[in-house]
Each structure stands twice: as structure tokens, then as C-alpha cells.
Tab-separated table of N, CA and C in Angstrom:
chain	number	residue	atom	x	y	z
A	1	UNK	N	-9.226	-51.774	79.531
A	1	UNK	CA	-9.794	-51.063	78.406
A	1	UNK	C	-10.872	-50.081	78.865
A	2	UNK	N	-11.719	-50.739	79.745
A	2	UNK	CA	-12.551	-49.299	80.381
A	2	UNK	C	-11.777	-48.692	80.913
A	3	UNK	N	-11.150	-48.297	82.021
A	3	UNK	CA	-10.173	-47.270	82.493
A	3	UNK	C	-9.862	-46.461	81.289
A	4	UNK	N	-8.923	-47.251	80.586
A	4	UNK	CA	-8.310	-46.321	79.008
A	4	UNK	C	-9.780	-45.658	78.385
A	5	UNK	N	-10.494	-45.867	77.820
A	5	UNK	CA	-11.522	-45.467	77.552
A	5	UNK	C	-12.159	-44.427	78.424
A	6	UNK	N	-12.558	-44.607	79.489
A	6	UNK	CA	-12.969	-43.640	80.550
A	6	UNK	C	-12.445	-42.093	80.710
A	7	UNK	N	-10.850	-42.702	81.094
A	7	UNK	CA	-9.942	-41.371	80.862
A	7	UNK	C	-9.988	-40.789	79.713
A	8	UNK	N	-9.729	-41.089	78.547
A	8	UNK	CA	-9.633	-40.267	77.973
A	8	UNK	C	-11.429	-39.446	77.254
A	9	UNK	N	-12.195	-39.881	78.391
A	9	UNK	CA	-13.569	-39.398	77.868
A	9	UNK	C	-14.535	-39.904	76.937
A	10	UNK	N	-14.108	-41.182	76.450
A	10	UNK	CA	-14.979	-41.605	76.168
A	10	UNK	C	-16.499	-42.416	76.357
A	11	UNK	N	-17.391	-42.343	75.981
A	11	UNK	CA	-18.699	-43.430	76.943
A	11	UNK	C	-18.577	-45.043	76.557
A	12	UNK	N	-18.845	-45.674	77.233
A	12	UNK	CA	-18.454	-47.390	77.234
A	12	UNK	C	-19.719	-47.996	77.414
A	13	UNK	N	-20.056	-49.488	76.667
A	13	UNK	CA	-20.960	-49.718	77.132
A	13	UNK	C	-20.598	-51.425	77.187
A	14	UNK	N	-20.587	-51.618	78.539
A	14	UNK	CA	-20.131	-53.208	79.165
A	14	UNK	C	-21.236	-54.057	79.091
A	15	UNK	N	-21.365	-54.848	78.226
A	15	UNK	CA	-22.647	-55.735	77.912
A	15	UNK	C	-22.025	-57.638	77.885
A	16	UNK	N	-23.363	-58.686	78.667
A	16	UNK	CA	-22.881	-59.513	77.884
A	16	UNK	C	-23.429	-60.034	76.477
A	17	UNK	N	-22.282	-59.846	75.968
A	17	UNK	CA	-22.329	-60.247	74.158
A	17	UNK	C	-21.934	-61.495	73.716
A	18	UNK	N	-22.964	-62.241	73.325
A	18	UNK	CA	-23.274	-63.369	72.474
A	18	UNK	C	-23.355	-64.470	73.430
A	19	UNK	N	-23.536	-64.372	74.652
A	19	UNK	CA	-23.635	-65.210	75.099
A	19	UNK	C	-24.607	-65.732	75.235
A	20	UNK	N	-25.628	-64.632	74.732
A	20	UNK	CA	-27.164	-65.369	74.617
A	20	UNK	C	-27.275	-66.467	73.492
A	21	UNK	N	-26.061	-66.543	72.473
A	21	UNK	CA	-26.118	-67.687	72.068
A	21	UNK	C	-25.990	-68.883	72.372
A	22	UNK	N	-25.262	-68.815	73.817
A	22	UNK	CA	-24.604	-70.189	74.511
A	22	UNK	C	-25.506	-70.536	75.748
A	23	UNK	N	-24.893	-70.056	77.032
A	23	UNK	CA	-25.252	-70.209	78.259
A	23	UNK	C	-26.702	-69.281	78.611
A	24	UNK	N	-26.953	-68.241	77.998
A	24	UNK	CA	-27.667	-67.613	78.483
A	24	UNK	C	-29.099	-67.312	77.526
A	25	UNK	N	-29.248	-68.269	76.479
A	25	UNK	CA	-30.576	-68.607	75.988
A	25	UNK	C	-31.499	-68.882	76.354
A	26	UNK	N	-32.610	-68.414	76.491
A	26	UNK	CA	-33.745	-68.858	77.479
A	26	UNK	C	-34.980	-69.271	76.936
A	27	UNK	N	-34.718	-69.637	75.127
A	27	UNK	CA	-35.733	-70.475	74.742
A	27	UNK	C	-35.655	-71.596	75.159
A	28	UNK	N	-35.312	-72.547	75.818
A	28	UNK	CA	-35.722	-73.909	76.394
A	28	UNK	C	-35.958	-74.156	77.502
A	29	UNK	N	-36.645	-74.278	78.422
A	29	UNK	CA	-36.879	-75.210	79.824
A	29	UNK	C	-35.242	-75.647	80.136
A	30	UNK	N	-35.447	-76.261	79.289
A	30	UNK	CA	-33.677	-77.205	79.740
A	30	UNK	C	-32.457	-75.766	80.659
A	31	UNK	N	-32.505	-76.563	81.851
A	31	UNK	CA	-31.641	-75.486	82.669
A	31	UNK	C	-31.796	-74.418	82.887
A	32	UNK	N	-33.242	-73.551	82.953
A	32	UNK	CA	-33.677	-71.974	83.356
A	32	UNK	C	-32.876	-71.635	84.323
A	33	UNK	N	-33.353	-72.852	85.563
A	33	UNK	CA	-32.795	-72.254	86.585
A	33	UNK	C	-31.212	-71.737	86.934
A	34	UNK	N	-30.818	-73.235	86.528
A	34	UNK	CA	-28.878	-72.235	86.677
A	34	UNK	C	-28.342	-71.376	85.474
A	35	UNK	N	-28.971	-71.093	84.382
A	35	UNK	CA	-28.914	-70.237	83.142
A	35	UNK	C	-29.262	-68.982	84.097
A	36	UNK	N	-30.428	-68.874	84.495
A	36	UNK	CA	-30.541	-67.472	85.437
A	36	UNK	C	-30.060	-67.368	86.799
A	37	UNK	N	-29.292	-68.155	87.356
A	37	UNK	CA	-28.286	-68.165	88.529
A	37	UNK	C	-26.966	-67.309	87.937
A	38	UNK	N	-26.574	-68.298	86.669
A	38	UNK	CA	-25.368	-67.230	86.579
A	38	UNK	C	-26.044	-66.117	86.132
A	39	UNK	N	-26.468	-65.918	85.438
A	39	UNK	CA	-26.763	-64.290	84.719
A	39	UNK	C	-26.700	-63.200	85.947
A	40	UNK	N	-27.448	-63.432	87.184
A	40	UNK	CA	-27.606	-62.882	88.408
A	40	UNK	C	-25.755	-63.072	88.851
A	41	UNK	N	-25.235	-63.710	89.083
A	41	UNK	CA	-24.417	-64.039	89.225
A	41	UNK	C	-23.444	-63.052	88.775
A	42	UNK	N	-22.730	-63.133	87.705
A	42	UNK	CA	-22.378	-62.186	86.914
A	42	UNK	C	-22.736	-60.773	86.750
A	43	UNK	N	-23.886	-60.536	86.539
A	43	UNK	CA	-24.142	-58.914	86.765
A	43	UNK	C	-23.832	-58.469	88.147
A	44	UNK	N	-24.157	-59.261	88.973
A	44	UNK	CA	-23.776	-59.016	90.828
A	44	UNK	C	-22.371	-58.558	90.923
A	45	UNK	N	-21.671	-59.254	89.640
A	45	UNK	CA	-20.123	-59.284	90.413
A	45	UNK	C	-19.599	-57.831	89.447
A	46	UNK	N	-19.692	-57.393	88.388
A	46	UNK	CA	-19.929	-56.374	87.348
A	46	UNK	C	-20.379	-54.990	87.739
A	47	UNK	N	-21.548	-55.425	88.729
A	47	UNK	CA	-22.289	-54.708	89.066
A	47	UNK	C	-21.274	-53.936	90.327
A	48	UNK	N	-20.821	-54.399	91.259
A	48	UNK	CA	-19.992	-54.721	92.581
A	48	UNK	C	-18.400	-53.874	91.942
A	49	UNK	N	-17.983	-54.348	91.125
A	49	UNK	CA	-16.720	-54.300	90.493
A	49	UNK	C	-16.431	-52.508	89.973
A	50	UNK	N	-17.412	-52.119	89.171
A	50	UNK	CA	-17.423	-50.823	88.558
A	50	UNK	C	-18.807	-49.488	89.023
A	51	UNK	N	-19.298	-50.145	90.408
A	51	UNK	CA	-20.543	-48.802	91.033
A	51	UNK	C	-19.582	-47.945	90.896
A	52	UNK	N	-18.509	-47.940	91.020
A	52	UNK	CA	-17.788	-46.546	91.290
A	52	UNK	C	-17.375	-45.404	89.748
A	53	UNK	N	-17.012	-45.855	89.064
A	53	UNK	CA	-17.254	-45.665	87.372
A	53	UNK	C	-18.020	-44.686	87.211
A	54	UNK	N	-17.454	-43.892	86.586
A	54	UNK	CA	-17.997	-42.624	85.773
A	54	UNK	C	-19.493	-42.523	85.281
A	55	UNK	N	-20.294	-41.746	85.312
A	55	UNK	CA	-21.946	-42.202	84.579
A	55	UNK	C	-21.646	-42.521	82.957
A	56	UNK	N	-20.505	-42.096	82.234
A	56	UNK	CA	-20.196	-42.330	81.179
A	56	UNK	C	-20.155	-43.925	80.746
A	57	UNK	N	-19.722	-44.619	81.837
A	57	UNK	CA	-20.093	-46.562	81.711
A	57	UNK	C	-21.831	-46.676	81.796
A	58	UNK	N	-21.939	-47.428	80.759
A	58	UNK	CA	-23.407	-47.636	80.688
A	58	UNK	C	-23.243	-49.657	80.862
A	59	UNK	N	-24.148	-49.784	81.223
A	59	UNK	CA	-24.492	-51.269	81.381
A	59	UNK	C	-25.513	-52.077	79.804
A	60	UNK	N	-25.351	-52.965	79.540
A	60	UNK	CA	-26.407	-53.655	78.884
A	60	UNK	C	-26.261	-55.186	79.167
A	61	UNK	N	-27.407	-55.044	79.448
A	61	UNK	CA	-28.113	-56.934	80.013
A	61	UNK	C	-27.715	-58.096	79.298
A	62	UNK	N	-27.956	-57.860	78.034
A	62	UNK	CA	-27.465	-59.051	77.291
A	62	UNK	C	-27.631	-58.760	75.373
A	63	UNK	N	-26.784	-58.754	74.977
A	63	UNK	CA	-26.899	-58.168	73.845
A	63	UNK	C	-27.342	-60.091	72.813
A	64	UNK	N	-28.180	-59.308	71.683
A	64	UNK	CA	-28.926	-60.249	71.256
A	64	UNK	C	-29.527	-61.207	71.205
A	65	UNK	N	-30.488	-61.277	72.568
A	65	UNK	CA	-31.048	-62.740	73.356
A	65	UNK	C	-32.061	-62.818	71.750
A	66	UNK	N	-31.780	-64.176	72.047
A	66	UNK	CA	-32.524	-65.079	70.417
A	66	UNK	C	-34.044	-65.332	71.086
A	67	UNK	N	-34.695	-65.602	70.266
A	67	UNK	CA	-36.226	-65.615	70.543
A	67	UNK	C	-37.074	-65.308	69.078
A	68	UNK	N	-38.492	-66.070	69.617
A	68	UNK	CA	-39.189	-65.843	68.199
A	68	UNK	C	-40.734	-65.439	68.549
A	69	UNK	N	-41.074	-65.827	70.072
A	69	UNK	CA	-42.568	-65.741	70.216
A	69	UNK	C	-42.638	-64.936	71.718
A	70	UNK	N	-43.319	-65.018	72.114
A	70	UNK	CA	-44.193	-63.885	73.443
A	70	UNK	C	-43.716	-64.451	74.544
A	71	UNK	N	-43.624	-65.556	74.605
A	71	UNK	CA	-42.958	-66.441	75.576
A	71	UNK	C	-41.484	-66.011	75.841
A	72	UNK	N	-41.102	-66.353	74.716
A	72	UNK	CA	-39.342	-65.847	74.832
A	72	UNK	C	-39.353	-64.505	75.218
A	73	UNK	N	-40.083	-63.663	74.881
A	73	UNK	CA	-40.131	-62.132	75.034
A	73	UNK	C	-40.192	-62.221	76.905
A	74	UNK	N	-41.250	-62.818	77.196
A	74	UNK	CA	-41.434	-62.424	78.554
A	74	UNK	C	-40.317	-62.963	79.577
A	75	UNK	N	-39.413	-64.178	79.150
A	75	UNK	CA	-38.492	-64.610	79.696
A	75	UNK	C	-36.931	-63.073	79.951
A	76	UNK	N	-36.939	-62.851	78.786
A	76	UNK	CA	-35.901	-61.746	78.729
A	76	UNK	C	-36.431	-60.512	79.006
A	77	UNK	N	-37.821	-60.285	79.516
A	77	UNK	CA	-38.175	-59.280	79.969
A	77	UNK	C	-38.392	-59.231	81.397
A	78	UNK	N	-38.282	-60.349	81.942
A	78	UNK	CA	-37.696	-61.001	83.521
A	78	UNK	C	-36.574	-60.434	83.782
A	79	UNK	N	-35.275	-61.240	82.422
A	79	UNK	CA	-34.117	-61.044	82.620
A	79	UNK	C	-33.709	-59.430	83.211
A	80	UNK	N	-34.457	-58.513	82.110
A	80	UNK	CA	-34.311	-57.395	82.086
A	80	UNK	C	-34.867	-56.692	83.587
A	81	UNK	N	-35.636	-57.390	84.032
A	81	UNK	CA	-35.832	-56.664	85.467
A	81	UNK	C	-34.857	-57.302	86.851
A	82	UNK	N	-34.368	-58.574	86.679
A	82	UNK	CA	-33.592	-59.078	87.517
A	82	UNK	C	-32.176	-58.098	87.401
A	83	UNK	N	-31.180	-57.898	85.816
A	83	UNK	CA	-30.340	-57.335	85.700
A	83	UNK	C	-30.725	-55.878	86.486
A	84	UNK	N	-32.090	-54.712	86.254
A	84	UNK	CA	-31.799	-53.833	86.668
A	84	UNK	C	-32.264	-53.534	88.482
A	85	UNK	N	-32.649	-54.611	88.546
A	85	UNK	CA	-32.680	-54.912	90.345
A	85	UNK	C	-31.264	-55.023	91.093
A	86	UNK	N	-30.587	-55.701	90.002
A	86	UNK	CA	-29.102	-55.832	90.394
A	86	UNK	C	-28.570	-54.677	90.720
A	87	UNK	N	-28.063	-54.390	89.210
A	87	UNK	CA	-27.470	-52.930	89.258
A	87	UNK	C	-28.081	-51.977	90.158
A	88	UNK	N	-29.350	-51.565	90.213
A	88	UNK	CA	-29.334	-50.660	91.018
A	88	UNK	C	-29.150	-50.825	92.287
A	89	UNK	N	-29.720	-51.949	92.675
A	89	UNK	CA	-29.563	-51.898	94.374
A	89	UNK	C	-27.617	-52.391	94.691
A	90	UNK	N	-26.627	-52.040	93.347
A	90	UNK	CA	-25.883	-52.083	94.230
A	90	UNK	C	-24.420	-51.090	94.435
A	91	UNK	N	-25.334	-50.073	94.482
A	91	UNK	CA	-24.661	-48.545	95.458
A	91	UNK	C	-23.962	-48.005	94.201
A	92	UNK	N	-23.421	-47.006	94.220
A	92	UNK	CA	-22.516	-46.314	93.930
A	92	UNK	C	-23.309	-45.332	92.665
A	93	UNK	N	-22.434	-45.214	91.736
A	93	UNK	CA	-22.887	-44.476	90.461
A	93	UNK	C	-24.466	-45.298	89.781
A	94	UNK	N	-24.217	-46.912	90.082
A	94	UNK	CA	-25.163	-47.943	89.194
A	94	UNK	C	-26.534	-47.320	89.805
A	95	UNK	N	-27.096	-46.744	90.908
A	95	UNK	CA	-28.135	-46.053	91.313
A	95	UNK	C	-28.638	-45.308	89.985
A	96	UNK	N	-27.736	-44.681	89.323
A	96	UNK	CA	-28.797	-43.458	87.825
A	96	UNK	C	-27.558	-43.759	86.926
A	97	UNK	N	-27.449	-45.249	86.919
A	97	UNK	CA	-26.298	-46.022	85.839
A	97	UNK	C	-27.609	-45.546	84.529
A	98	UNK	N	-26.852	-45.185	82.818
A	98	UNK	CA	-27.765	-45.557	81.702
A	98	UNK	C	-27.627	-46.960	81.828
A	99	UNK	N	-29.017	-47.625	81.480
A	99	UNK	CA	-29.116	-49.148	81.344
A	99	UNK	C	-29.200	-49.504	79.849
A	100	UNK	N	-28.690	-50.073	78.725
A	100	UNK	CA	-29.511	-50.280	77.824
A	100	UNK	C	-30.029	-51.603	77.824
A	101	UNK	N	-31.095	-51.646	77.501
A	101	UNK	CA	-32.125	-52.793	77.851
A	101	UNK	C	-32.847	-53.417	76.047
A	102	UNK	N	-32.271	-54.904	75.684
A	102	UNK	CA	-33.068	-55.249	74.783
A	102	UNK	C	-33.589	-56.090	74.548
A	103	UNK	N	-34.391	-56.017	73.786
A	103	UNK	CA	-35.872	-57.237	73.345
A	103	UNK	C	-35.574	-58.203	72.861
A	104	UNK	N	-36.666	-59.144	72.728
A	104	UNK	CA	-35.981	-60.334	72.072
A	104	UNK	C	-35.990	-60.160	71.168
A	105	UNK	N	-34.503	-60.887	70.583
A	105	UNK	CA	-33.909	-60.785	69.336
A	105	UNK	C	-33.339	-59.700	68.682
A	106	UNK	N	-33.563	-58.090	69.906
A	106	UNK	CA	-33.427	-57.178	69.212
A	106	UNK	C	-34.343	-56.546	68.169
A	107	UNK	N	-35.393	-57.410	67.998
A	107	UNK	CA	-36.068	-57.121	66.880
A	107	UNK	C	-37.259	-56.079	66.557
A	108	UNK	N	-36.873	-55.017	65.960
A	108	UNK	CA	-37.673	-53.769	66.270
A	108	UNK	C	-39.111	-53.508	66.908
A	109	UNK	N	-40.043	-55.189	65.598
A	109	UNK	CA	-41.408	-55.601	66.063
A	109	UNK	C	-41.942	-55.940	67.227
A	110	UNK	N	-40.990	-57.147	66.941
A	110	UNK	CA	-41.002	-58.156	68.329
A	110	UNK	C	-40.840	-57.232	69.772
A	111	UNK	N	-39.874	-56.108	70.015
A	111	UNK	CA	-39.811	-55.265	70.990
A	111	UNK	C	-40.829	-54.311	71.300
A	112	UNK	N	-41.108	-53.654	70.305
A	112	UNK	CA	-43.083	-52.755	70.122
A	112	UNK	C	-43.673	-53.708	71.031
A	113	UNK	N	-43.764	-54.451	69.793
A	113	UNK	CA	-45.070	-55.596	70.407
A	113	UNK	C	-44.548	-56.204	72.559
A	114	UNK	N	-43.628	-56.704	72.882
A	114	UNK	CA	-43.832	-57.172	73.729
A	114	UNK	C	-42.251	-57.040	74.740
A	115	UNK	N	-41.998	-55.722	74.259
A	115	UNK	CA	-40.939	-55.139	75.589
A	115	UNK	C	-41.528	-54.671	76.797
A	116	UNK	N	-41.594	-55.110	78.002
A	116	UNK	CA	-41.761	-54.384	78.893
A	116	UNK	C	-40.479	-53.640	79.822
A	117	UNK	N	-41.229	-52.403	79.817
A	117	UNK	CA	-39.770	-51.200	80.657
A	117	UNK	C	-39.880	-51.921	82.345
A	118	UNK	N	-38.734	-52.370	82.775
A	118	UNK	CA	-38.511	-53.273	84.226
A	118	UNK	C	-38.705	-51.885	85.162
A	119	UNK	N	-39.738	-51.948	86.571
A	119	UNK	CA	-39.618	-51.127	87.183
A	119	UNK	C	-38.369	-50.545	87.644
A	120	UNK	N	-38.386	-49.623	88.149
A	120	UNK	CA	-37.102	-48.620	88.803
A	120	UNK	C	-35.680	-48.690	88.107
A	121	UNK	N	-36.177	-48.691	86.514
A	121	UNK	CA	-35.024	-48.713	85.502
A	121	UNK	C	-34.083	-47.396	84.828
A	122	UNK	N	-35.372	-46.299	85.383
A	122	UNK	CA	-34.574	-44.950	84.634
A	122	UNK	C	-33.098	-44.579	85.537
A	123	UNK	N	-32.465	-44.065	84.105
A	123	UNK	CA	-32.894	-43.786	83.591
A	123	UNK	C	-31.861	-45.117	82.001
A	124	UNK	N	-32.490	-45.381	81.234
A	124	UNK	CA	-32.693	-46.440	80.511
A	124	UNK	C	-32.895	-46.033	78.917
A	125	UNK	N	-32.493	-47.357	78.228
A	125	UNK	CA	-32.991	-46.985	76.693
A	125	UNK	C	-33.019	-48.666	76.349
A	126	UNK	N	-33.561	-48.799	75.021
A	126	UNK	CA	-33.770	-49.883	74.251
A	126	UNK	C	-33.189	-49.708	73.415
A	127	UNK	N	-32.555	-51.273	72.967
A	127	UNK	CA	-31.503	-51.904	72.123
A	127	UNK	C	-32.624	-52.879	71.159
A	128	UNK	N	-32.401	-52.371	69.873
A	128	UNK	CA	-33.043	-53.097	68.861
A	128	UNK	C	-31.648	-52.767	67.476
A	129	UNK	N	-31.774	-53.965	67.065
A	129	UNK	CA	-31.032	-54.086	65.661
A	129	UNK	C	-32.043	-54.370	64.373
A	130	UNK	N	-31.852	-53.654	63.746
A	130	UNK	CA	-33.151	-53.276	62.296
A	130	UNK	C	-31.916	-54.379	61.050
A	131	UNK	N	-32.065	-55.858	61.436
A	131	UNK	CA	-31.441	-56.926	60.489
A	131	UNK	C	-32.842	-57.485	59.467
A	132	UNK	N	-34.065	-56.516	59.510
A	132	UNK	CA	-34.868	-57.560	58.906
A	132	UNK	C	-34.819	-57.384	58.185
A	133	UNK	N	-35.776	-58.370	57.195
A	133	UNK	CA	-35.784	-59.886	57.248
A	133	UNK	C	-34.764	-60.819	57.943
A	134	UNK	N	-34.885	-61.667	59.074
A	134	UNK	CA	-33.513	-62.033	59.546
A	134	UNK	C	-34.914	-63.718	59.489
A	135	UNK	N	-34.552	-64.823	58.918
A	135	UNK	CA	-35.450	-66.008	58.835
A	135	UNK	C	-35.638	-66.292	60.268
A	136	UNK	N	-36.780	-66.808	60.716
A	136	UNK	CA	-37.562	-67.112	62.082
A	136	UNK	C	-36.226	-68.117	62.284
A	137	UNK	N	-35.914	-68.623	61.763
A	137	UNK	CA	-35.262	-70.102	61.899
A	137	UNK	C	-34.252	-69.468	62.603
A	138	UNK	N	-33.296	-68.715	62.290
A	138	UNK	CA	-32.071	-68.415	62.522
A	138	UNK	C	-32.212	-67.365	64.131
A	139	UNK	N	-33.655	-66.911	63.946
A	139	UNK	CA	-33.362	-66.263	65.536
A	139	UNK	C	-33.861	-67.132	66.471
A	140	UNK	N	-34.832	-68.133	66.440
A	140	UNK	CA	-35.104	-69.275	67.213
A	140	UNK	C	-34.384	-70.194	67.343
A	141	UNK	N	-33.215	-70.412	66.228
A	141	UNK	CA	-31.583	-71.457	66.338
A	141	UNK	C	-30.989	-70.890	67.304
A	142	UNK	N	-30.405	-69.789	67.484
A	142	UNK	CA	-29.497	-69.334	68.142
A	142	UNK	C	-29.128	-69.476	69.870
């Protein structure tokens, strides 16, 4: 589907999606460490797989990591510098790959308040989804 997409000119953007609901949640202690083994893991191999890819493939880290407080923020703002350490250091187009990079929860506030831009990320953008009111409950469940 990227190839098809590619050719015929369109821009793509290869993200993992929803998995921040499962494996790759990083509100709990419980399992950081191999939760961020694979994540590294996976972008390495992603990363490896498509350097060669058109600048038209854009990357994103993890689409809707759940979170509710400063804590969670700074965890996925780790994430966000490990993913673009990846990608870039590994050759090809991913050197001045667009990154899109988002906050916890996506959440317009929550991202103001406590996104940090991961060094040597440009060139880059932020991913926020404007669902509010979305109940604390339901982005700290997830």
C-alpha cells in the first residue's frame, strides 16, 4: 500500500496506531522496560525497511498515547526522542524524514503545556486531536 500510494504521488504517513492502547502504554511502571524495548525495536526495523522512500513517507511515533498528568507527558516525550534518534541515525531519506510527533493524549492543552520538541528532530510537526471534552477517565483507561 505504500509503494501504491507513493507512485501514484501521494504523501503517506506510517504510524503506530492504537497500540498505545495495548503494548505501548506507558502509564504504568508495570513493564517500561520491555514496552520501550519493543517500541525501539520496531521503529529500528521501519526505520531500516523504508530510509530509502520518497520524502513524501512521513513517520509518526505513536498515534494516541493515553495519558492524563506531566508524568505521562514526560514518558512519551522520551518516547518521542528515542523514535527520532532512531529514524534519523538510520541513513537514507529518514536523515530530513517529516516526523509527526504527538503529545499525550493528543490533547491540544496537555501538549502546550508539556510537549517537548526531541533534539535533532527537524524537520517535524505535532499531532494533537481537538476531541474535547474527552472524560479524564477515558484517556487515563486507555
Amino acid at each position: 500500500m505504500i509503494n501504491w500510494s507513493l507512485d501514484r504521488g501521494f504523501w503517506v504517513v506510517l504510524n503506530v496506531h492504537h497500540d498505545s492502547w495495548k503494548w505501548s502504554n506507558l502509564n504504568s511502571d508495570t513493564d517500561l522496560a520491555p514496552r520501550l524495548t519493543k517500541f525501539e525495536a520496531l521503529w529500528t526495523q521501519i526505520a531500516a525497511r523504508f530510509k530509502d522512500k520518497s520524502e513524501k513517507l512521513m513517520f509518526e511515533s505513536l498515534n494516541e498515547p493515553p495519558g492524563s498528568t506531566k508524568a505521562h507527558a514526560d514518558r512519551y516525550n522520551d518516547l518521542n526522542q528515542r523514535f527520532v534518534n532512531i529514524v534519523r541515525g538510520s541513513g537514507g531519506y529518514n536523515a530530513k524524514r517529516l516526523l509527526t510527533l504527538p503529545g499525550v493524549a493528543m490533547n491540544i492543552k496537555m501538549t502546550v503545556d508539556w510537549f517537548t520538541i526531541p533534539t535533532n528532530a527537524a524537520p517535524w510537526i505535532v499531532h494533537v486531536h481537538d476531541v474535547s471534552p474527552l472524560p479524564a477517565s477515558r484517556i487515563a483507561s486507555r
